[in-house]
Coordinates of C-alpha atoms and ligand atoms in Angstrom, one line a residue:
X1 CA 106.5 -38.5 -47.8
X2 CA 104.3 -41.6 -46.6
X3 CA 101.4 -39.3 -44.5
X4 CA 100.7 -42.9 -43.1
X5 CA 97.0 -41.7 -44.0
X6 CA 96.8 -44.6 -47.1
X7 CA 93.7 -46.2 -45.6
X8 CA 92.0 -42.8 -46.9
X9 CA 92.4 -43.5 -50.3
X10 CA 89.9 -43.5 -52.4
X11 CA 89.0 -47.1 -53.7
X12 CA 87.7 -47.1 -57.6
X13 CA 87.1 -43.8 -57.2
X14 CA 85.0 -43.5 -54.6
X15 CA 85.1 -42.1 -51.0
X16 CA 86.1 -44.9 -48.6
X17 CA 83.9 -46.1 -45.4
X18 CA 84.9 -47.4 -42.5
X19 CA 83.1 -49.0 -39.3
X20 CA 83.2 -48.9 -35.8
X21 CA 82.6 -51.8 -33.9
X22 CA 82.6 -53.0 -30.3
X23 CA 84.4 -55.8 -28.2
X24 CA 82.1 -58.4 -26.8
X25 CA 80.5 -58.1 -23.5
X26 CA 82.5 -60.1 -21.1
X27 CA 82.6 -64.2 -21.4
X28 CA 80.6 -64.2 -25.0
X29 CA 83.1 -64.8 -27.0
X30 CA 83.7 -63.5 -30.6
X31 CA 81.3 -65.8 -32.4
X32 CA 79.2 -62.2 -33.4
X33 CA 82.2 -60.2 -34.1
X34 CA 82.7 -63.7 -36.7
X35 CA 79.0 -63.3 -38.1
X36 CA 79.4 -59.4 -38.4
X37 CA 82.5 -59.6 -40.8
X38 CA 81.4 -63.2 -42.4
X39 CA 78.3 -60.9 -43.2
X40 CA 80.0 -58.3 -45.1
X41 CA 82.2 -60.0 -47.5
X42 CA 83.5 -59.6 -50.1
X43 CA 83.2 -55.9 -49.3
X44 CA 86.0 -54.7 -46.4
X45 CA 85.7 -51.4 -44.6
X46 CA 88.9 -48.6 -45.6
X47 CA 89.2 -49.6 -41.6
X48 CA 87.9 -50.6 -38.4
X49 CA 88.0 -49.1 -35.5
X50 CA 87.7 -50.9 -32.0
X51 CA 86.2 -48.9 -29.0
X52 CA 87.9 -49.4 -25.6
X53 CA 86.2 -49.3 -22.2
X54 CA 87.0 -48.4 -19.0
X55 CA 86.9 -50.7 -15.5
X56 CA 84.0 -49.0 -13.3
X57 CA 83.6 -50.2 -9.6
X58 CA 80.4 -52.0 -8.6
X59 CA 79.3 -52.5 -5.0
X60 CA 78.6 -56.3 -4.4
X61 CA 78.2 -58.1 -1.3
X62 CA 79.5 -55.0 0.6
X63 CA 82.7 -54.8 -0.8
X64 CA 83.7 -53.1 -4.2
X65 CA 85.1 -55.0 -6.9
X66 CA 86.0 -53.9 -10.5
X67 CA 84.0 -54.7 -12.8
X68 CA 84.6 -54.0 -16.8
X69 CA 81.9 -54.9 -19.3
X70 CA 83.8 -55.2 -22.6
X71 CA 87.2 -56.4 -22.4
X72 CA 89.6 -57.6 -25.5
X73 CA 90.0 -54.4 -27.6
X74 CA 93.5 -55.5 -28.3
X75 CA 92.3 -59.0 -28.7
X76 CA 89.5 -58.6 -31.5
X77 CA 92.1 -56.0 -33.3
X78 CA 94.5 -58.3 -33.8
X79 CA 92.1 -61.0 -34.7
X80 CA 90.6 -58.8 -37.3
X81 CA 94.0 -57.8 -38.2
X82 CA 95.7 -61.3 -39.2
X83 CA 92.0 -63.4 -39.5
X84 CA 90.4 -60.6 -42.1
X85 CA 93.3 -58.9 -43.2
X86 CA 91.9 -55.8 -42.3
X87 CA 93.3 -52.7 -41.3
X88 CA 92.4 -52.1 -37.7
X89 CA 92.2 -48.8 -35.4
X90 CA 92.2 -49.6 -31.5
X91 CA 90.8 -47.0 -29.3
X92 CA 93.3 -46.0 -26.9
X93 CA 92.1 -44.2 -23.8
X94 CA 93.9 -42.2 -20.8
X95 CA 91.0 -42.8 -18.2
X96 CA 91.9 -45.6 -15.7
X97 CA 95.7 -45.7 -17.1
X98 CA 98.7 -44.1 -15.6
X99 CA 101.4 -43.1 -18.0
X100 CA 103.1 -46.4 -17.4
X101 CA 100.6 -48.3 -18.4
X102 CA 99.3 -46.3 -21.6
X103 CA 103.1 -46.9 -22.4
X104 CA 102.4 -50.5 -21.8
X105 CA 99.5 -50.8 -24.2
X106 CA 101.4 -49.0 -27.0
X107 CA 103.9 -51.2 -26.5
X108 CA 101.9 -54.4 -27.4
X109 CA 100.2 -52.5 -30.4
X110 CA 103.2 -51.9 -31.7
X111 CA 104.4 -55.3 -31.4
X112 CA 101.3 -56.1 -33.3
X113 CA 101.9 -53.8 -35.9
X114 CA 98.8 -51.7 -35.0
X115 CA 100.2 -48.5 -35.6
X116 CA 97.4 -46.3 -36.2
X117 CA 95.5 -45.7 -33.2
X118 CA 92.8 -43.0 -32.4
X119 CA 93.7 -41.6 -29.0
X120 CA 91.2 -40.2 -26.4
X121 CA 90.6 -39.0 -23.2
X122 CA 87.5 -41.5 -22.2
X123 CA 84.2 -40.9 -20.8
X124 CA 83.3 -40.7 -16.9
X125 CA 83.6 -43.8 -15.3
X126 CA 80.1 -45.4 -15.2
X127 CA 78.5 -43.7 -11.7
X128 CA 81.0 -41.0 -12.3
X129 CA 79.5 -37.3 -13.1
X130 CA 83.0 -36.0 -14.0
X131 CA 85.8 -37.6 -16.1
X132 CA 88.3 -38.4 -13.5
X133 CA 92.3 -38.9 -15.3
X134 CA 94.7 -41.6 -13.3
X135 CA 96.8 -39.8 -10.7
X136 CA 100.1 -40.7 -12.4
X137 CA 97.9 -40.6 -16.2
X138 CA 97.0 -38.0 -18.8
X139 CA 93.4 -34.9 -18.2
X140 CA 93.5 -34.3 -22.2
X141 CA 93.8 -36.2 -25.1
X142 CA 96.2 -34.2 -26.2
X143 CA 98.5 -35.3 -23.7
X144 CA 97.9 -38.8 -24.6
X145 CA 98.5 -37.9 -28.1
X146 CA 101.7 -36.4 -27.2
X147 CA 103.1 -39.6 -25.5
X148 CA 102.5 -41.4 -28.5
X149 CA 105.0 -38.9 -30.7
X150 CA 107.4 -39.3 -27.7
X151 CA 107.4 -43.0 -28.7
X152 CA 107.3 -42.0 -31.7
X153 CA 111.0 -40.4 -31.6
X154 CA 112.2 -43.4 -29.7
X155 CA 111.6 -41.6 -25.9
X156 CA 110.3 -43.6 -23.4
X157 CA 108.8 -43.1 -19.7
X158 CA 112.5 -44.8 -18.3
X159 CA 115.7 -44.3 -20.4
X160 CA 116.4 -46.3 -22.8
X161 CA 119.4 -46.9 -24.7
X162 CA 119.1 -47.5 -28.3
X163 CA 115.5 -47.4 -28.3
X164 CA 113.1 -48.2 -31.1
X165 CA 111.1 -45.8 -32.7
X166 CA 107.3 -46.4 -32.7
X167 CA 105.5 -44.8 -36.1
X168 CA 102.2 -44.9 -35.0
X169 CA 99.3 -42.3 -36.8
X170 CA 97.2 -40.8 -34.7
X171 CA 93.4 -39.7 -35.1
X172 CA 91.4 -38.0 -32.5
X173 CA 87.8 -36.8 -31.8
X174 CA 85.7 -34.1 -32.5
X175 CA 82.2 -32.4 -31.9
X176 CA 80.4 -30.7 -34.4
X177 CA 78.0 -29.7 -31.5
X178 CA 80.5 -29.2 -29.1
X179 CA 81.7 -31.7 -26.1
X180 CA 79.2 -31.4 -23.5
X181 CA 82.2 -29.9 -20.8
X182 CA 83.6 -27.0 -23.5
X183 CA 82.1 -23.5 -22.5
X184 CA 81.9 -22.7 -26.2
X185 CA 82.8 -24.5 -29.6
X186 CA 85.3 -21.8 -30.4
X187 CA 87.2 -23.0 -27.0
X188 CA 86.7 -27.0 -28.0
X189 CA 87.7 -26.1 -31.5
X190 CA 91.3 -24.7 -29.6
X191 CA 91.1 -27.6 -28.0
X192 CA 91.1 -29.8 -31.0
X193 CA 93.8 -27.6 -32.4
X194 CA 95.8 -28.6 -29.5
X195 CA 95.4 -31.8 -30.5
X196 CA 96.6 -31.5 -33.7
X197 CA 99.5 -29.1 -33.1
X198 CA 100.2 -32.6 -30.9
X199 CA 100.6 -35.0 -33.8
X200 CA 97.4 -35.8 -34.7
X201 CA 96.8 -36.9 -38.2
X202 CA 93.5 -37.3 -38.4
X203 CA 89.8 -36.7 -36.8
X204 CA 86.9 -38.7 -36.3
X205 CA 83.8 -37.0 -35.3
X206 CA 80.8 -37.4 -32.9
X207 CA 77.2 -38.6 -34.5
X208 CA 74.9 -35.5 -35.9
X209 CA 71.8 -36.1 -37.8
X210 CA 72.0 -32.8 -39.8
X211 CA 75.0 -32.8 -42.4
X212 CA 74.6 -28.8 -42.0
X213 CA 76.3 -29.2 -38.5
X214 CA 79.0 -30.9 -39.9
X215 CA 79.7 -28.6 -42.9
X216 CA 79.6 -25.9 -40.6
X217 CA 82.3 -27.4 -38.1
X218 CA 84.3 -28.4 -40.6
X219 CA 84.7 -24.5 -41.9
X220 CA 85.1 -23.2 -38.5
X221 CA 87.7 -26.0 -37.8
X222 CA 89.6 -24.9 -41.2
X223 CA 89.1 -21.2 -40.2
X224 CA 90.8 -22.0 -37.1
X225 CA 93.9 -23.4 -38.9
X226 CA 92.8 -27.6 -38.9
X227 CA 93.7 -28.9 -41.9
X228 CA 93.9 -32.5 -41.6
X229 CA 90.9 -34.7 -42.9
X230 CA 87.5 -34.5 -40.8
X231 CA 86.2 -37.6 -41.1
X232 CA 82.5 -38.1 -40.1
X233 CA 80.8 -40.5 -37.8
X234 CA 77.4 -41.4 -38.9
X235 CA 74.8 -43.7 -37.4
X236 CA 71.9 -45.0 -38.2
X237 CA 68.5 -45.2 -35.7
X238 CA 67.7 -48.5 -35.0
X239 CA 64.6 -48.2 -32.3
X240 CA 62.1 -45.1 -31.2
X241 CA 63.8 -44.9 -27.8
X242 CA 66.8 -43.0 -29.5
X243 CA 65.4 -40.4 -30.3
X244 CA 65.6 -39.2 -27.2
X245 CA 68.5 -41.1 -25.7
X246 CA 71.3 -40.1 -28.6
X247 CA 70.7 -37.1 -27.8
X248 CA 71.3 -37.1 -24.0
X249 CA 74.1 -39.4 -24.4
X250 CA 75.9 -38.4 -27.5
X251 CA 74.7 -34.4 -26.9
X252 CA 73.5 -34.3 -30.2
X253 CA 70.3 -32.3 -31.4
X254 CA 67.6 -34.6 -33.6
X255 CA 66.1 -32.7 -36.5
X256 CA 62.7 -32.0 -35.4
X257 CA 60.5 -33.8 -38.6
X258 CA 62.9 -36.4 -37.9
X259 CA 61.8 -36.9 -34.6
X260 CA 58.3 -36.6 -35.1
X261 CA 58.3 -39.6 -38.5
X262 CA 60.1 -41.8 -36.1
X263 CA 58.1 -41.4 -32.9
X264 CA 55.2 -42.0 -35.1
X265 CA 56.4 -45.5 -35.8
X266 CA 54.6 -48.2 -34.9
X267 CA 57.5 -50.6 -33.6
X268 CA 61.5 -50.7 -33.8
X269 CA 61.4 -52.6 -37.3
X270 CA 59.3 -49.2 -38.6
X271 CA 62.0 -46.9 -36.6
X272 CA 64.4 -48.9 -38.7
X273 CA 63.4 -48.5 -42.0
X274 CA 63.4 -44.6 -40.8
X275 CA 66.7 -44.6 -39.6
X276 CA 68.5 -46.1 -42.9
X277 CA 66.4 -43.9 -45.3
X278 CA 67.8 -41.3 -43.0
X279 CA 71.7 -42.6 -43.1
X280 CA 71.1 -42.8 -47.2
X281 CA 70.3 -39.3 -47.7
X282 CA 73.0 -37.8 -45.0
X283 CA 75.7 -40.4 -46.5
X284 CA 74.9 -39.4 -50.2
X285 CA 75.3 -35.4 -48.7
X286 CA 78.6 -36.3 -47.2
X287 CA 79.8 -37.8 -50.6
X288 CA 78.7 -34.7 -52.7
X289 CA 80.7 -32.9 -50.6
X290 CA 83.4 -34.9 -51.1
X291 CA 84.4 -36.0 -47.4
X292 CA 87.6 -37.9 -46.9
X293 CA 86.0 -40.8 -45.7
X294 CA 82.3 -41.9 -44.0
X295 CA 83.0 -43.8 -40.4
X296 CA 80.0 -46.0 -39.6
X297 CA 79.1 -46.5 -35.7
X298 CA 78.0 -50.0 -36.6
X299 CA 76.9 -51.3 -33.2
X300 CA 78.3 -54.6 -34.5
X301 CA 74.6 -54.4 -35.9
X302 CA 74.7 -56.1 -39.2
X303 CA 71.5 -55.9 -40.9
X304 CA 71.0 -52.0 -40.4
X305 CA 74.4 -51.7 -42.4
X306 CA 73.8 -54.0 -45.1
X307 CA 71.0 -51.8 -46.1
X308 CA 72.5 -48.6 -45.9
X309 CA 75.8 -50.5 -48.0
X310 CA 73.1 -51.7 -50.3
X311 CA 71.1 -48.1 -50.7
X312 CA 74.7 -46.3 -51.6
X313 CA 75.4 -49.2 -53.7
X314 CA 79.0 -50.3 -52.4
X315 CA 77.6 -53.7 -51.8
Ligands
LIG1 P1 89.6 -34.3 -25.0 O1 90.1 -33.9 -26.4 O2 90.6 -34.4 -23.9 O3 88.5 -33.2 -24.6 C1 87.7 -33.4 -23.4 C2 87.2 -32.0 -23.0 O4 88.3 -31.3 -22.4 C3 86.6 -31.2 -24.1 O5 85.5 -30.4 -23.6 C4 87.8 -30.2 -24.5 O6 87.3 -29.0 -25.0 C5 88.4 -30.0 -23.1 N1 89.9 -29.8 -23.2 C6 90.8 -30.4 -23.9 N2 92.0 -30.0 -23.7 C7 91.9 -29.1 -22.7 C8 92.8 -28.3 -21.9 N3 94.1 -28.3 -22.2 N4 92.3 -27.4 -21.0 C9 91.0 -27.4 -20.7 N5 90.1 -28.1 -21.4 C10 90.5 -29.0 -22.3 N6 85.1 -43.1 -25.1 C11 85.6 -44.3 -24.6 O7 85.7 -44.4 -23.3 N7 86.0 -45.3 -25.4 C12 86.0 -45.2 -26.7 O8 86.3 -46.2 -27.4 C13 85.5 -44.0 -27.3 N8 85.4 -43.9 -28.7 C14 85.0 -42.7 -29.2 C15 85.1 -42.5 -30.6 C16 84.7 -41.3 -31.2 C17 84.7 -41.2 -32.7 C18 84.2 -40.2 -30.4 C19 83.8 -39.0 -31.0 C20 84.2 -40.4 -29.0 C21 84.6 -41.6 -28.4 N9 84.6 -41.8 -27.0 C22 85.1 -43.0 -26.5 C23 84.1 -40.7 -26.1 C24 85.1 -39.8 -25.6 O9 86.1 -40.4 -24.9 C25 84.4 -38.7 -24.8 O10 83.6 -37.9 -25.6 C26 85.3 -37.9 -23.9 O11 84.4 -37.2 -23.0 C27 86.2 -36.9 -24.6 O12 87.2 -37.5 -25.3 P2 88.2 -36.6 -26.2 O13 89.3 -37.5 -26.6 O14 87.5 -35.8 -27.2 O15 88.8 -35.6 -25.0

């Protein structure tokens, strides 16, 4: 049966790579997202994957207006879709939509024939210390992810007669350190089985620094019953200030000698060179142990990921 999970293939016999990328900030256009992918060729991700974020409210002139600092999502997937021929993952979100209106948003991805999507709850609204869902909308993930196989068997939020099946695939996230809200791993790792139990077909993790942390989630996750492909999220350090703002952000510890090599650097372009030597060696670990596939958090950042292309040889 088709697992819809073809993008995992391997290509030549090698394990695939993929890249996440980010809409625009607001009113500039796609000109960079054009340079980022003119950059690459010939070489073409396994897939892409499009972050979405939320509106936040900003005070301004006494009154509060929304405000929302990367629109498009749908927009650049479907340009990357029929421009590039690529295959594209939106990032679909339950904070700041109601049920309605994730319905609404499915809706037009399917029309576009997106139909893999990676489905997740959202960060805190910018100003916000606590994720807070949409009064009519989804808490969990899995509750998103659960709409999604409602469409997928042709049931929508009114009743509809003869109503078209959606066949969308759906990944979802993971921590190998834990989400920052989980009391435990064990409990975010039942979480993440939730998820799956759901519908979801495949994961995508958080950043880590230290392959160990991943090999060591991904036994617990199997020893809990997960058995769909864990695929890892890898970034590479670009400046000296992350090594101490991934962490806070991204709640992700920073191997120690790590730290200390890049702190010593003299400037970003040093903290650079660090950072892709350090991608090399973790992405050459993830192959050896034969991961289904290696997601890049690109930052739309094209130089960094030329390098680390060039250092594994796929370009
Ligand atoms: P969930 O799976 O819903 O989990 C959130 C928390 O709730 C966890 O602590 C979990 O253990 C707990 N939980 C889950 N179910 C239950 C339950 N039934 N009862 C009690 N607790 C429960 N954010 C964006 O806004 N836009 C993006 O484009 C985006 N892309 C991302 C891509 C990747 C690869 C990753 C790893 C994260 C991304 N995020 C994005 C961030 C993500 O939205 C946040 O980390 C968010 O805080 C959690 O999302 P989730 O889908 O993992 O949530």
């Amino acid at each position: 049966m088709d697992s819809g999970l073809d993008f995992l293939n391997k290509i030549h016999d090698r394990i695939p790579v993929s890249l996440e990328i980010l809409p625009p900030n607001r009113g500039l256009g796609l000109d960079a997202i054009h340079s980022f992918f003119e950059g690459l060729k010939p070489w073409k991700p396994a897939f892409v994957s499009v972050t979405y974020h939320q509106a936040f409210k900003v005070e301004e002139n006494e009154s509060r207006i929304w405000n929302r600092k990367k629109p498009g999502t749908i927009g650049v997937c479907a340009m990357l879709k029929f421009q590039y021929g690529l295959k594209v993952i939106p990032h679909v979100i339950c904070g700041g939509f109601s049920s309605f209106e994730s319905e609404d948003f499915l809706v037009d991805l399917d029309y576009l024939g997106l139909d893999t999507i990676l489905a997740l709850r959202g960060d805190p609204k910018k100003g916000d210390a606590e994720f807070k869902h949409h009064r009519d909308g989804h808490r969990y993930a899995s509750e998103l992810v659960d709409q999604v196989m409602r469409l997928n068997m042709g049931e929508y939020m009114e009743d509809v007669k003869e109503a078209k099946s959606t066949s969308f695939v759906v990944g979802v996230a993971a921590y190998p350190e834990k989400h920052r809200e989980a009391v435990s791993l064990d409990v975010d790792i039942q979480n993440l089985r939730n998820k799956v139990n759901a519908g979801a077909s495949f994961i995508i993790t958080q950043m880590f620094f230290d392959n160990q942390v991943y090999f060591d989630f991904v036994e617990r996750a199997r020893n809990a019953g997960i058995t769909i492909p864990i695929i890892p999220g890898l970034k590479i350090i670009t400046s000296k200030r992350q090594v101490e703002i991934l962490p806070e952000i991204f709640h992700t510890k920073m191997p120690a000698d790590l730290c200390s090599i890049i702190q010593r650097c003299e400037n970003d372009f040093e903290a650079t060179e660090i950072g892709i030597k350090h991608a090399i060696s973790q992405f050459k670990g993830l192959e050896e142990y034969g991961v289904p596939c290696i997601h890049l958090f690109s930052m739309n950042n094209l130089t960094p990921i030329t390098s680390l292309l060039k250092g594994v040889q796929r370009i």
